[in-house]
Amino acid sequence: DKRIWILMIPDFSIVIALYGLNLWQPQMVKALGYSNLETGFIVALPYLVAVGAVVALGASIGRSGERAGHVAFGAFAGVAGMLGAVWFSSHALIILSLCIACCGIYAALAVFWTLPASLLRGTAAAGGLALLNSFSNLGGFFGPYLMGWAKQQTGNFTLGMTLLSGMLVLAGVSVLWIGRVFFSKVTA
């Protein structure tokens, strides 16, 4: 089914940003001058806040029935958070930005999986979801690698976070297109 191949674009793009941020976020926070213990607590905060964001976005979908736009909203929120984390100099704003990034990325990924599940049935669903997940999880390698390469080239996290933000923009735009094309007759 060609739709599975097309759905790989936003999924891979979200996953590459997810893992790029997840694996490098402790070093980003530590670079602000916090102790190991403080870094641990600060890094946990975005994930705690993201739990609420995922639930809130799910509740919003339950009311509206619209999914593709909610995935895009999460991806674009992730963009704002990731860029804010490298553009701001205030520690509070950086941490807030990391919270926004995690909220957006996790909410987008959670809602994303409702899209392929609504398109596929029976054995096609099992094989299609496995193929989609297998390919997209390659982002788990490329995200951290990209961040590491960018940090090594520049000595900071700005380039890496900007590149990962670009992937989230691709995710948001592509999922909006997917929603329009594949879900135009039903509520996306």
CSV table of C-alpha atoms in Angstrom, one decimal:
chain,number,residue,atom,x,y,z
A,1,ASP,CA,0.0,0.0,0.0
A,2,LYS,CA,1.6,3.3,-1.1
A,3,ARG,CA,0.0,5.1,1.8
A,4,ILE,CA,2.4,3.3,4.2
A,5,TRP,CA,5.4,4.5,2.3
A,6,ILE,CA,4.0,8.1,2.4
A,7,LEU,CA,3.3,7.8,6.1
A,8,MET,CA,7.0,7.0,6.6
A,9,ILE,CA,7.9,10.7,5.9
A,10,PRO,CA,6.2,12.3,8.9
A,11,ASP,CA,6.9,9.3,11.2
A,12,PHE,CA,10.6,9.2,10.4
A,13,SER,CA,10.8,13.0,10.7
A,14,ILE,CA,9.2,12.9,14.2
A,15,VAL,CA,11.3,10.0,15.4
A,16,ILE,CA,14.6,11.6,14.2
A,17,ALA,CA,13.8,14.7,16.3
A,18,LEU,CA,12.6,12.7,19.2
A,19,TYR,CA,15.8,10.6,19.6
A,20,GLY,CA,18.1,13.5,18.7
A,21,LEU,CA,16.6,15.6,21.5
A,22,ASN,CA,16.3,12.7,24.0
A,23,LEU,CA,19.9,11.6,23.8
A,24,TRP,CA,21.4,15.0,23.8
A,25,GLN,CA,19.1,16.9,26.2
A,26,PRO,CA,21.1,15.9,29.3
A,27,GLN,CA,24.3,17.3,27.8
A,28,MET,CA,22.5,20.5,26.8
A,29,VAL,CA,21.2,21.0,30.3
A,30,LYS,CA,24.5,20.1,31.9
A,31,ALA,CA,26.2,22.6,29.6
A,32,LEU,CA,24.2,25.3,31.3
A,33,GLY,CA,26.2,24.7,34.4
A,34,TYR,CA,24.0,22.5,36.5
A,35,SER,CA,25.2,19.6,38.7
A,36,ASN,CA,24.5,16.0,37.8
A,37,LEU,CA,21.7,15.8,40.3
A,38,GLU,CA,20.2,19.1,39.1
A,39,THR,CA,20.5,18.0,35.5
A,40,GLY,CA,18.7,14.8,36.2
A,41,PHE,CA,15.7,16.7,37.8
A,42,ILE,CA,15.6,19.3,35.1
A,43,VAL,CA,15.8,16.8,32.3
A,44,ALA,CA,12.9,14.8,33.8
A,45,LEU,CA,10.6,17.9,33.9
A,46,PRO,CA,9.9,18.1,30.1
A,47,TYR,CA,8.8,14.4,30.1
A,48,LEU,CA,6.5,14.9,33.0
A,49,VAL,CA,4.9,17.9,31.3
A,50,ALA,CA,4.7,15.9,28.1
A,51,VAL,CA,2.4,13.4,29.7
A,52,GLY,CA,-0.1,16.1,30.3
A,53,ALA,CA,0.3,17.4,26.7
A,54,VAL,CA,-0.3,14.0,25.2
A,55,VAL,CA,-3.5,13.5,27.3
A,56,ALA,CA,-4.7,17.0,26.4
A,57,LEU,CA,-4.1,16.6,22.7
A,58,GLY,CA,-5.9,13.2,22.8
A,59,ALA,CA,-8.9,14.8,24.6
A,60,SER,CA,-9.0,17.5,21.9
A,61,ILE,CA,-9.0,14.9,19.2
A,62,GLY,CA,-11.8,13.1,21.0
A,63,ARG,CA,-13.9,16.3,20.8
A,64,SER,CA,-13.1,17.3,17.2
A,65,GLY,CA,-12.3,14.0,15.6
A,66,GLU,CA,-9.5,15.7,13.6
A,67,ARG,CA,-6.2,13.9,13.8
A,68,ALA,CA,-3.8,15.1,11.0
A,69,GLY,CA,-4.0,18.7,12.1
A,70,HIS,CA,-3.3,17.7,15.7
A,71,VAL,CA,-0.2,15.8,14.6
A,72,ALA,CA,1.0,18.9,12.7
A,73,PHE,CA,0.3,21.1,15.7
A,74,GLY,CA,2.5,18.9,17.9
A,75,ALA,CA,5.2,18.9,15.3
A,76,PHE,CA,5.2,22.7,15.0
A,77,ALA,CA,5.1,23.1,18.8
A,78,GLY,CA,8.2,20.8,18.8
A,79,VAL,CA,9.9,23.1,16.3
A,80,ALA,CA,9.2,26.2,18.4
A,81,GLY,CA,10.5,24.4,21.5
A,82,MET,CA,13.7,23.1,19.9
A,83,LEU,CA,14.5,26.5,18.3
A,84,GLY,CA,13.8,28.3,21.5
A,85,ALA,CA,16.1,26.0,23.4
A,86,VAL,CA,19.1,27.2,21.4
A,87,TRP,CA,18.0,30.8,20.7
A,88,PHE,CA,17.3,31.9,24.3
A,89,SER,CA,20.0,32.6,26.8
A,90,SER,CA,17.8,32.6,30.0
A,91,HIS,CA,18.0,29.2,31.7
A,92,ALA,CA,14.3,29.4,32.5
A,93,LEU,CA,13.3,30.1,28.9
A,94,ILE,CA,15.6,27.3,27.7
A,95,ILE,CA,14.0,24.8,30.1
A,96,LEU,CA,10.5,26.0,29.1
A,97,SER,CA,11.5,25.6,25.5
A,98,LEU,CA,12.7,22.0,26.1
A,99,CYS,CA,9.3,21.3,27.8
A,100,ILE,CA,7.5,22.7,24.8
A,101,ALA,CA,9.7,20.6,22.5
A,102,CYS,CA,9.0,17.4,24.4
A,103,CYS,CA,5.3,18.1,24.6
A,104,GLY,CA,5.0,18.7,20.9
A,105,ILE,CA,7.1,15.8,19.8
A,106,TYR,CA,5.5,13.2,22.1
A,107,ALA,CA,2.0,14.5,21.4
A,108,ALA,CA,2.6,14.4,17.6
A,109,LEU,CA,4.0,10.8,17.8
A,110,ALA,CA,1.2,9.5,19.9
A,111,VAL,CA,-1.5,11.0,17.7
A,112,PHE,CA,0.4,10.0,14.5
A,113,TRP,CA,-0.2,6.3,15.1
A,114,THR,CA,-4.0,6.8,14.8
A,115,LEU,CA,-3.5,7.7,11.1
A,116,PRO,CA,-2.1,4.4,9.8
A,117,ALA,CA,-4.3,2.4,12.1
A,118,SER,CA,-7.4,4.0,10.6
A,119,LEU,CA,-6.2,3.3,7.0
A,120,LEU,CA,-5.3,-0.4,7.3
A,121,ARG,CA,-7.3,-3.4,8.2
A,122,GLY,CA,-6.6,-7.1,8.8
A,123,THR,CA,-3.3,-8.6,7.8
A,124,ALA,CA,-2.4,-5.5,5.8
A,125,ALA,CA,-2.5,-3.6,9.1
A,126,ALA,CA,0.0,-5.9,10.8
A,127,GLY,CA,2.5,-5.9,7.9
A,128,GLY,CA,2.0,-2.2,7.1
A,129,LEU,CA,2.4,-1.0,10.7
A,130,ALA,CA,5.5,-3.3,11.1
A,131,LEU,CA,7.1,-1.9,7.9
A,132,LEU,CA,6.2,1.7,8.9
A,133,ASN,CA,7.6,1.3,12.4
A,134,SER,CA,10.8,-0.5,11.2
A,135,PHE,CA,11.7,2.2,8.7
A,136,SER,CA,10.8,5.1,10.9
A,137,ASN,CA,12.8,3.8,13.8
A,138,LEU,CA,15.9,4.4,11.7
A,139,GLY,CA,15.5,7.9,13.0
A,140,GLY,CA,16.6,6.6,16.3
A,141,PHE,CA,20.0,6.2,14.8
A,142,PHE,CA,20.1,9.2,12.6
A,143,GLY,CA,18.8,11.8,15.1
A,144,PRO,CA,21.5,11.3,17.8
A,145,TYR,CA,24.2,10.9,15.1
A,146,LEU,CA,23.1,14.1,13.4
A,147,MET,CA,23.2,16.0,16.7
A,148,GLY,CA,26.6,14.6,17.5
A,149,TRP,CA,28.0,15.4,14.1
A,150,ALA,CA,26.7,19.0,14.3
A,151,LYS,CA,28.0,19.5,17.8
A,152,GLN,CA,31.4,18.3,16.7
A,153,GLN,CA,31.4,20.6,13.7
A,154,THR,CA,30.3,23.7,15.5
A,155,GLY,CA,31.0,23.2,19.2
A,156,ASN,CA,27.3,23.9,20.2
A,157,PHE,CA,23.8,22.5,19.7
A,158,THR,CA,22.4,25.2,17.5
A,159,LEU,CA,23.0,23.5,14.1
A,160,GLY,CA,21.8,20.1,15.3
A,161,MET,CA,18.6,21.5,16.9
A,162,THR,CA,17.9,23.6,13.8
A,163,LEU,CA,18.3,20.5,11.5
A,164,LEU,CA,16.0,18.4,13.7
A,165,SER,CA,13.5,21.3,13.8
A,166,GLY,CA,13.6,21.2,10.0
A,167,MET,CA,12.6,17.5,10.2
A,168,LEU,CA,9.7,18.4,12.4
A,169,VAL,CA,8.6,21.1,9.8
A,170,LEU,CA,8.7,18.3,7.2
A,171,ALA,CA,6.6,16.1,9.5
A,172,GLY,CA,4.0,18.9,10.1
A,173,VAL,CA,3.7,19.8,6.4
A,174,SER,CA,3.6,16.3,5.1
A,175,VAL,CA,1.0,15.1,7.7
A,176,LEU,CA,-1.2,18.1,6.7
A,177,TRP,CA,-0.9,17.0,3.1
A,178,ILE,CA,-1.6,13.4,4.1
A,179,GLY,CA,-4.7,14.5,6.0
A,180,ARG,CA,-6.0,16.4,3.0
A,181,VAL,CA,-5.4,13.6,0.5
A,182,PHE,CA,-6.2,10.5,2.5
A,183,PHE,CA,-8.8,11.7,4.9
A,184,SER,CA,-10.7,14.3,2.9
A,185,LYS,CA,-13.9,12.3,2.9
A,186,VAL,CA,-13.7,11.4,6.5
A,187,THR,CA,-12.7,13.4,9.6
A,188,ALA,CA,-8.9,13.4,9.6
